[in-house]
PDB file of C-alpha atoms in Angstrom:
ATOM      1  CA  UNK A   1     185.873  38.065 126.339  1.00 77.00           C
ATOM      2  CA  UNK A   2     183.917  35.415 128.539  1.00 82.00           C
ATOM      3  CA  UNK A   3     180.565  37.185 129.440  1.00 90.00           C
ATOM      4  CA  UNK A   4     177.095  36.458 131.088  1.00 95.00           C
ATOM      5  CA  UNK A   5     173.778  38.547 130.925  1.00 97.00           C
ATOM      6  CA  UNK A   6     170.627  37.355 132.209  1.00 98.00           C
ATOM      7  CA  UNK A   7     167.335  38.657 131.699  1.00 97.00           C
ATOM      8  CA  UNK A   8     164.991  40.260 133.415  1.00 97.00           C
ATOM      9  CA  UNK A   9     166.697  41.930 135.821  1.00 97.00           C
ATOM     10  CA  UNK A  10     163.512  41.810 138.276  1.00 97.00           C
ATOM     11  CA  UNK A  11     160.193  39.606 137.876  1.00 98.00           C
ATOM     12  CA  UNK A  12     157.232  40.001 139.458  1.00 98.00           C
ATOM     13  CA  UNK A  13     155.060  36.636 140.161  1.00 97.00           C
ATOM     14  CA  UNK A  14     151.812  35.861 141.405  1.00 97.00           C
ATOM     15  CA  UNK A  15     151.755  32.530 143.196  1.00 97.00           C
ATOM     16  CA  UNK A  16     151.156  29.707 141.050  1.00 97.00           C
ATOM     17  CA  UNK A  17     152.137  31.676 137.267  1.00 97.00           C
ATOM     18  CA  UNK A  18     155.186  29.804 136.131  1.00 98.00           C
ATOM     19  CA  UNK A  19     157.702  31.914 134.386  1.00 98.00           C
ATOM     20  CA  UNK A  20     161.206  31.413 132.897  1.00 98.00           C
ATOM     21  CA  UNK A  21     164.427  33.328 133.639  1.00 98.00           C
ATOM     22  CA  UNK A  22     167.037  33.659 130.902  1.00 98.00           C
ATOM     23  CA  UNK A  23     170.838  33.810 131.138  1.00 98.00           C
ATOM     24  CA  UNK A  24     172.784  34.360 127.646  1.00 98.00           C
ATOM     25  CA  UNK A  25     176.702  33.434 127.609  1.00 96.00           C
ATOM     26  CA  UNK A  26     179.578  34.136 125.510  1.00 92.00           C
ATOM     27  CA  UNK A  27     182.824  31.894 126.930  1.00 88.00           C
ATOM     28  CA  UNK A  28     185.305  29.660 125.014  1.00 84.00           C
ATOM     29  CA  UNK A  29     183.951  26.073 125.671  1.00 86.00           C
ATOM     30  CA  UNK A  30     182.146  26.037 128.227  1.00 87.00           C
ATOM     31  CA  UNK A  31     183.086  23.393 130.447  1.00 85.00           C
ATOM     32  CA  UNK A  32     179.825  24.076 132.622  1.00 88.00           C
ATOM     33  CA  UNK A  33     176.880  26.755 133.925  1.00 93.00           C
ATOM     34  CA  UNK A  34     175.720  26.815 137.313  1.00 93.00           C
ATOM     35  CA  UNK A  35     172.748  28.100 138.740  1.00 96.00           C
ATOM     36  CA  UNK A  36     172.549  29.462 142.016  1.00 96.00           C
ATOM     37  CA  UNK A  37     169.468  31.083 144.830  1.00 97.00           C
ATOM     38  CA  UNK A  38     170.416  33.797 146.632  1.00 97.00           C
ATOM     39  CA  UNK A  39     168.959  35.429 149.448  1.00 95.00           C
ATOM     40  CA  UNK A  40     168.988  38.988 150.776  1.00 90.00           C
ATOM     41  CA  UNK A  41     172.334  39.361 152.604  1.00 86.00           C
ATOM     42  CA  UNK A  42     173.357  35.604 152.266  1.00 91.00           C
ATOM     43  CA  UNK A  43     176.038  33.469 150.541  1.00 94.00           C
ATOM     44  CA  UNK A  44     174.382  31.942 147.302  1.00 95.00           C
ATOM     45  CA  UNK A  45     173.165  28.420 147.701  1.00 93.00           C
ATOM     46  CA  UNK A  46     174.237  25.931 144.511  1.00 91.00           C
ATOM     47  CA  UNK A  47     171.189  24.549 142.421  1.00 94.00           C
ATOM     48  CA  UNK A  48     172.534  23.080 139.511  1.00 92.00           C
ATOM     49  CA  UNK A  49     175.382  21.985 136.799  1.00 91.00           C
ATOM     50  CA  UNK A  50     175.301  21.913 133.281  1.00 93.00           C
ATOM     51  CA  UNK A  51     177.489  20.214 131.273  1.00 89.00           C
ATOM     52  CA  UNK A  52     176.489  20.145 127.599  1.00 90.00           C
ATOM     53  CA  UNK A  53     173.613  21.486 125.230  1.00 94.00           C
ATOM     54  CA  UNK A  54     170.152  19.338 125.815  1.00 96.00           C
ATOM     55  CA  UNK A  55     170.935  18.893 128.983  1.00 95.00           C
ATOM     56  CA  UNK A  56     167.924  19.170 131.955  1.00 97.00           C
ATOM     57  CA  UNK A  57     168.222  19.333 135.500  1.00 96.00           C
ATOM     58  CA  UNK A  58     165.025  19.560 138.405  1.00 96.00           C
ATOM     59  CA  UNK A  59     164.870  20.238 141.813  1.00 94.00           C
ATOM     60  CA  UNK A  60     161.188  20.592 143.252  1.00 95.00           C
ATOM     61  CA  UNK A  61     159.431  23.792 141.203  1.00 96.00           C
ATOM     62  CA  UNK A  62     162.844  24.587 139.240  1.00 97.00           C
ATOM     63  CA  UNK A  63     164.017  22.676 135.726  1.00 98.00           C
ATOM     64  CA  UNK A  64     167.184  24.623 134.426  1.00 98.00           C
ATOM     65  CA  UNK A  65     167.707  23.602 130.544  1.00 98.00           C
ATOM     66  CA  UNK A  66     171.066  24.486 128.266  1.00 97.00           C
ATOM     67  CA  UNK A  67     171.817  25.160 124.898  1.00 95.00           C
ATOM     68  CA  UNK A  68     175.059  26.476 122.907  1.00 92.00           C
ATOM     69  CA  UNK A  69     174.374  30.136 123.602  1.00 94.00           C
ATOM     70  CA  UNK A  70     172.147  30.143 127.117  1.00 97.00           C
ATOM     71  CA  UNK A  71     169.979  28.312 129.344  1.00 98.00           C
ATOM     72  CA  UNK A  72     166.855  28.760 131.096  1.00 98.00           C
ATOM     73  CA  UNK A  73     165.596  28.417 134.643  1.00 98.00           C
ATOM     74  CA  UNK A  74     161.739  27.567 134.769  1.00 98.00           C
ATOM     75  CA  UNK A  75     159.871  28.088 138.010  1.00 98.00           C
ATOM     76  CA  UNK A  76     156.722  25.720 137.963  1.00 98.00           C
ATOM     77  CA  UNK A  77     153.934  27.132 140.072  1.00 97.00           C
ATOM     78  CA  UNK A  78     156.117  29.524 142.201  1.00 97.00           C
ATOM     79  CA  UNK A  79     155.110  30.182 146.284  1.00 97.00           C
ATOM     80  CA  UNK A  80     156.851  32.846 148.069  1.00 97.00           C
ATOM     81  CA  UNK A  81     159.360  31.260 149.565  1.00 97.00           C
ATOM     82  CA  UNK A  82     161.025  31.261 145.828  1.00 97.00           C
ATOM     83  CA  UNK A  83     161.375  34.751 145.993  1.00 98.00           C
ATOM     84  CA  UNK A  84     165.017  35.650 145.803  1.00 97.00           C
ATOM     85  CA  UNK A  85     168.051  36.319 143.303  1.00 97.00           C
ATOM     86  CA  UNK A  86     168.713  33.524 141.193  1.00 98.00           C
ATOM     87  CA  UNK A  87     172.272  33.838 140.050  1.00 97.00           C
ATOM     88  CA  UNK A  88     173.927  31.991 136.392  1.00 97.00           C
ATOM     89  CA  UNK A  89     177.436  31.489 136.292  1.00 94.00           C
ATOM     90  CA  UNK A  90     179.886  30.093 133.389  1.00 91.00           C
ATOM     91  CA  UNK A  91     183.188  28.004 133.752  1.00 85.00           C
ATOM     92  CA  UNK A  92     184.907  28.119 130.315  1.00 81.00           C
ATOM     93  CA  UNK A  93     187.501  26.397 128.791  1.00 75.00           C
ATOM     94  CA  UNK A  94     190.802  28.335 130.428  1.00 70.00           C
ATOM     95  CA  UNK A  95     189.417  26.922 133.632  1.00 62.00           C
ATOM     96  CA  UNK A  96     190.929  29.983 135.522  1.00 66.00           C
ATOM     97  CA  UNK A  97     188.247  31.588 136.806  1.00 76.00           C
ATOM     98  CA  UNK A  98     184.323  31.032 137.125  1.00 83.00           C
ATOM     99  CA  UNK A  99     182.072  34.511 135.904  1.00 89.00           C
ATOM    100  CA  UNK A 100     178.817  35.531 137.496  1.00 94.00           C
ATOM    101  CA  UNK A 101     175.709  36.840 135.571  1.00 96.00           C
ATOM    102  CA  UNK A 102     174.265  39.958 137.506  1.00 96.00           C
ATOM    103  CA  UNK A 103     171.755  38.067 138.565  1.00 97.00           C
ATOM    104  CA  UNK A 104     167.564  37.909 138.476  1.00 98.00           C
ATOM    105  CA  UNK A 105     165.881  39.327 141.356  1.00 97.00           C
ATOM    106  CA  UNK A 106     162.067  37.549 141.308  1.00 98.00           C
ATOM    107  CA  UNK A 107     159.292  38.491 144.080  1.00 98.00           C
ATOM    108  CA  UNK A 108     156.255  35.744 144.421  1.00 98.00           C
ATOM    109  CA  UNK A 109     153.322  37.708 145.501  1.00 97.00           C
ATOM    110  CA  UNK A 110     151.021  35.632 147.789  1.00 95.00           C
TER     111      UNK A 110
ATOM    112  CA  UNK B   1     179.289  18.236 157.641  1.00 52.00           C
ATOM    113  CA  UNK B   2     180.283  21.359 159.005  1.00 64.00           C
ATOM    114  CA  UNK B   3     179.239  24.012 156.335  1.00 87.00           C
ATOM    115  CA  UNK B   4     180.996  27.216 155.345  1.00 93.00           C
ATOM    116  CA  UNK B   5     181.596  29.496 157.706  1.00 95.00           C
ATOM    117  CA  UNK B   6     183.060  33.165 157.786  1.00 97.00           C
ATOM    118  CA  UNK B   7     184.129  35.726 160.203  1.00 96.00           C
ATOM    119  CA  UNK B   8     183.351  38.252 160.546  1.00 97.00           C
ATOM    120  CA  UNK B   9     180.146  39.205 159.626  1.00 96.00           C
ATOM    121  CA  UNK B  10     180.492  42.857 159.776  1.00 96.00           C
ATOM    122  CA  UNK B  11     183.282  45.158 159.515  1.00 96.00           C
ATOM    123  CA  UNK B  12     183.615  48.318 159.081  1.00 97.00           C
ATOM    124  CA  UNK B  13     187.258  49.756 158.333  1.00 97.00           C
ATOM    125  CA  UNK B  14     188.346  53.404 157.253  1.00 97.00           C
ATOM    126  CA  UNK B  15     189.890  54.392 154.033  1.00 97.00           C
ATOM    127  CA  UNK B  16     193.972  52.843 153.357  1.00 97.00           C
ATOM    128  CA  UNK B  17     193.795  50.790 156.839  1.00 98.00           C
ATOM    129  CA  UNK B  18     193.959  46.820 155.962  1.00 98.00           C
ATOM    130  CA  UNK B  19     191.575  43.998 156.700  1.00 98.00           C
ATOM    131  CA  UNK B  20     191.815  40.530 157.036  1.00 98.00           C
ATOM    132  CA  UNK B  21     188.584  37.991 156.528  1.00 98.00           C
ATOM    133  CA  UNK B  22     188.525  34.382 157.746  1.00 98.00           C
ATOM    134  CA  UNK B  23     186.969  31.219 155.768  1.00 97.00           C
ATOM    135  CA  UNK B  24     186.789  28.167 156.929  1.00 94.00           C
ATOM    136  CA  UNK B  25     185.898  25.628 154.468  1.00 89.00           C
ATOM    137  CA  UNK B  26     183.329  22.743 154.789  1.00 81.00           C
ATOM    138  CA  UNK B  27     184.999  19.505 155.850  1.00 79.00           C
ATOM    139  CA  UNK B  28     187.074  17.854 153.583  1.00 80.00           C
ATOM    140  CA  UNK B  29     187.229  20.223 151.050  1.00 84.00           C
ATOM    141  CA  UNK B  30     190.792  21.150 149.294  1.00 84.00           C
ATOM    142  CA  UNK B  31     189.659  23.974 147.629  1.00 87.00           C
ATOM    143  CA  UNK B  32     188.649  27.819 148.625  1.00 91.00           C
ATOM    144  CA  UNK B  33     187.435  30.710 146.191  1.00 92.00           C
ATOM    145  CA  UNK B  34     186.930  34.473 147.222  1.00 96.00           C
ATOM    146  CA  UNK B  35     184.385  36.506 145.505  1.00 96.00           C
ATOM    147  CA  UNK B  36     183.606  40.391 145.791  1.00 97.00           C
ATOM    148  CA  UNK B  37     179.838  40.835 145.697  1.00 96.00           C
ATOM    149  CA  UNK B  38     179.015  44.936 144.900  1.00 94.00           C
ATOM    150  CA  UNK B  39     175.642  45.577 146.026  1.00 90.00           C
ATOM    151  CA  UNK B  40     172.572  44.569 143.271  1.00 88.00           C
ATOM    152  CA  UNK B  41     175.800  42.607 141.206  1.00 92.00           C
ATOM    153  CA  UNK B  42     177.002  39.453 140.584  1.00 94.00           C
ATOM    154  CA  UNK B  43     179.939  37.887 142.570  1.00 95.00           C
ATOM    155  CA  UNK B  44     183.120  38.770 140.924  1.00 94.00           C
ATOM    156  CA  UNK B  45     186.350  36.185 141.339  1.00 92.00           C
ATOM    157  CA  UNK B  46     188.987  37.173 142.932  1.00 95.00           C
ATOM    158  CA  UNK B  47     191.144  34.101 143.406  1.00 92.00           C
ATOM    159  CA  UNK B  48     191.225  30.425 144.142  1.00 89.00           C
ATOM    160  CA  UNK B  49     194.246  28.228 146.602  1.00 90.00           C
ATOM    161  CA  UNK B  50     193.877  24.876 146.253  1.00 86.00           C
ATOM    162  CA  UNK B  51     197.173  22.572 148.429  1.00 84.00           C
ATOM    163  CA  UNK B  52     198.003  26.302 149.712  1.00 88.00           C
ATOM    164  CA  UNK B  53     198.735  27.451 146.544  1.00 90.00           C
ATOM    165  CA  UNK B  54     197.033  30.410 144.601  1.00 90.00           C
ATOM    166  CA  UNK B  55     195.678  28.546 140.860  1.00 83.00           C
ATOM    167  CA  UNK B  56     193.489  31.570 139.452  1.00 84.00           C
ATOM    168  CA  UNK B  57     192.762  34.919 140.153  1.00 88.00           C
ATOM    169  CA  UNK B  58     190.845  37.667 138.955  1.00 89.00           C
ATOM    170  CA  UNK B  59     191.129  41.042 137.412  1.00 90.00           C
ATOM    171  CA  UNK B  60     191.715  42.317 141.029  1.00 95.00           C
ATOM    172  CA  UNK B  61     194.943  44.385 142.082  1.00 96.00           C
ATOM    173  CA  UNK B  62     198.134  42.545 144.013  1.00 96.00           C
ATOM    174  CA  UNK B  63     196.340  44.393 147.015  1.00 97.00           C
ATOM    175  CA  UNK B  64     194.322  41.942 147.289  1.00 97.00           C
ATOM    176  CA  UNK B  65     196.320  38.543 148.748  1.00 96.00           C
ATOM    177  CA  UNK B  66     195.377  35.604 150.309  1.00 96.00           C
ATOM    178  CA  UNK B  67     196.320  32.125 152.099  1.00 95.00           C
ATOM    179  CA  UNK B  68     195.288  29.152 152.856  1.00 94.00           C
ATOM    180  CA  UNK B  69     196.433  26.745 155.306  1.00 92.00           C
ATOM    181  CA  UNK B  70     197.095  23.227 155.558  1.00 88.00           C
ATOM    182  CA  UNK B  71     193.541  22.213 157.487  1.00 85.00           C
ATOM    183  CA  UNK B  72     192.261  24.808 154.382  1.00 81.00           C
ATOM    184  CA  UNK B  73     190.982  27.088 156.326  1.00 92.00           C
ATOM    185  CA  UNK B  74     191.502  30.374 154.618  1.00 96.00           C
ATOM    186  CA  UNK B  75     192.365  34.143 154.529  1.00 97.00           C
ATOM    187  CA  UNK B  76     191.835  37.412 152.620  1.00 98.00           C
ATOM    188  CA  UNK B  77     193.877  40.298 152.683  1.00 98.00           C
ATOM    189  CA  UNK B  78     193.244  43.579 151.299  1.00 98.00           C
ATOM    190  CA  UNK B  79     195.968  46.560 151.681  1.00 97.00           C
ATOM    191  CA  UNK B  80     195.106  50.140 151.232  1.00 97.00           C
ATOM    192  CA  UNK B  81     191.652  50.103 151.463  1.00 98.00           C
ATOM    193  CA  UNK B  82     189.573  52.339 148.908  1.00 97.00           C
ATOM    194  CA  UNK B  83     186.520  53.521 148.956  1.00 97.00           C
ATOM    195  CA  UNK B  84     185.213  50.931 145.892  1.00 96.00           C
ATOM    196  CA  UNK B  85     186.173  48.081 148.309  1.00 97.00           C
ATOM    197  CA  UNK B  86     182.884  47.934 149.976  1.00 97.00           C
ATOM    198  CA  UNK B  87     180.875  44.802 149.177  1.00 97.00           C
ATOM    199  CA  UNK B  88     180.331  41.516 150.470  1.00 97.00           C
ATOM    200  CA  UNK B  89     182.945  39.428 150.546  1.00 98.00           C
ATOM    201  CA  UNK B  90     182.145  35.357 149.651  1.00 97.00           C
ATOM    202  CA  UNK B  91     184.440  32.488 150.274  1.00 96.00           C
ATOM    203  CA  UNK B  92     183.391  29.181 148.607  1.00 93.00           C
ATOM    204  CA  UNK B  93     184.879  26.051 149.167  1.00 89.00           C
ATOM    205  CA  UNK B  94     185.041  22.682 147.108  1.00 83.00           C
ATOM    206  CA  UNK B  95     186.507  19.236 146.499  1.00 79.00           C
ATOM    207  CA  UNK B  96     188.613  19.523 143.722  1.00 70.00           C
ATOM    208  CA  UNK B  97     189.283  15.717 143.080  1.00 64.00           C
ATOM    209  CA  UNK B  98     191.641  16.844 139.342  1.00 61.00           C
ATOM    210  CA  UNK B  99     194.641  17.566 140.598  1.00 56.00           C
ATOM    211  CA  UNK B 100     194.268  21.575 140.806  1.00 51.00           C
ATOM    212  CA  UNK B 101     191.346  22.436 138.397  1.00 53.00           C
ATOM    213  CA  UNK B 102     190.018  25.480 139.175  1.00 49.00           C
ATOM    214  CA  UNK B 103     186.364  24.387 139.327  1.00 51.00           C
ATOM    215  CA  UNK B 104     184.624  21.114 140.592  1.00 56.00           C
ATOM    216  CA  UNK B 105     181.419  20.590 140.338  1.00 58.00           C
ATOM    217  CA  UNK B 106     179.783  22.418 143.604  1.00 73.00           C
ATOM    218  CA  UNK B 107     181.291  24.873 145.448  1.00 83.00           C
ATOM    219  CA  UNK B 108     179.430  25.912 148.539  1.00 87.00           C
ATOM    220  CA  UNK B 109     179.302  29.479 149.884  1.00 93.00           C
ATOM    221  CA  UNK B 110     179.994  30.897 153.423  1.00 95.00           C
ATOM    222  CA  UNK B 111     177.403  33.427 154.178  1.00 95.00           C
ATOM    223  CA  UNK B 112     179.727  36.001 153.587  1.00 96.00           C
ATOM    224  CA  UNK B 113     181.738  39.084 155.531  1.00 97.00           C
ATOM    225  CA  UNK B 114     179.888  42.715 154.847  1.00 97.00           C
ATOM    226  CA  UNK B 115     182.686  45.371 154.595  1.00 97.00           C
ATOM    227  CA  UNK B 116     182.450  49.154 154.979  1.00 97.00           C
ATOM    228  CA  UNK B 117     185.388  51.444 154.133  1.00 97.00           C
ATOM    229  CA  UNK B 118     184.571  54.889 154.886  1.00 96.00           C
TER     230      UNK B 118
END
């Protein structure tokens, strides 16, 4: 069964340490990952697509990279204003239906 | 471009009445997705109408229904409300440019409806 887990639950930053968040999948070719920011009692807001393994994607402070079995988002210098649930989710190769990760909650500390 | 919006942005219903929640999509897209959001999880599918027509769904009873109508705005129906149907409710719209494919490449979210069944 298609699956996402991402890891850790809830980080902690000081401004300025950089820090990685995971998310592992299990899916039947995957036909692509998103990433996505969400904020306390908002719809999520898209970051990224990834297609295939290798591939790299930036936006500002955030690189998200992919392999066969999960991909990583990397937060480069954080501020505050990063602080909020960063959500993974998986399309796989059925096509009928797009699966969430729980989710990464991370708090920049000034 | 008009973005997502949803309506409404509170509601708070009792246990077995119905609700109904509004999307409408951002402009020119064909395609709308509903998600269930529990609180401190992950947005869970519920289904996708793309041309008016239903072309995925979730593990989610036939309680839950929907529509979509031909300028794409949207609608989602849930019957006999229970208790475990509190959550925020997402609606995500896209341009689906391969003929009915569940996913394009970006779907933007509506800021979501907040229901209460007590």
């Amino acid at each position: 069964e298609d699956q996402v887990t991402q890891s850790p639950e809830a980080l902690r930053l000081q401004e300025g340490e950089s820090s990685s968040l995971n998310c592992s999948y299990t899916v039947s070719g995957l036909r692509g990952l998103f990433w996505y920011r969400q904020d306390p009692g908002k719809g999520p807001e898209f970051l990224f697509t990834l297609y295939s393994a290798g591939e790299e994607k930036e936006k500002e402070r955030l690189k998200a990279t992919l392999t066969k079995k999960e991909s990583f988002l990397h937060i480069t210098a954080p501020k505050p204003e990063d602080s909020a649930t960063y959500l993974c989710a998986v399309l796989g190769a059925s096509y009928d239906k797009v699966i969430f990760g729980p989710g990464t909650s991370l708090s920049v500390i000034p | 471009e008009t973005g997502v919006t949803q309506s409404p942005t509170h509601l708070i219903k009792t246990r077995g009445q119905q609700v109904t929640l509004r999307c409408s999509s951002q402009s020119g897209h064909n395609t709308v997705s509903w998600y269930q959001q529990a609180l401190g999880q992950g947005p869970q599918f519920i289904f996708q109408y793309y041309r008016e027509e239903e072309n995925g769904r979730g593990n989610f009873p036939p309680r839950f229904s929907g529509l979509q109508f031909p300028n794409y705005s949207s609608e989602l129906n849930v019957n006999a409300l229970e208790l475990d149907d509190s959550a925020l409710y997402l609606c995500a719209s896209s341009l689906d440019l391969a003929g009915g494919r569940v996913y394009s490449d970006t779907q933007y979210f509506g800021p979501g409806t907040r229901l209460t069944v007590l």
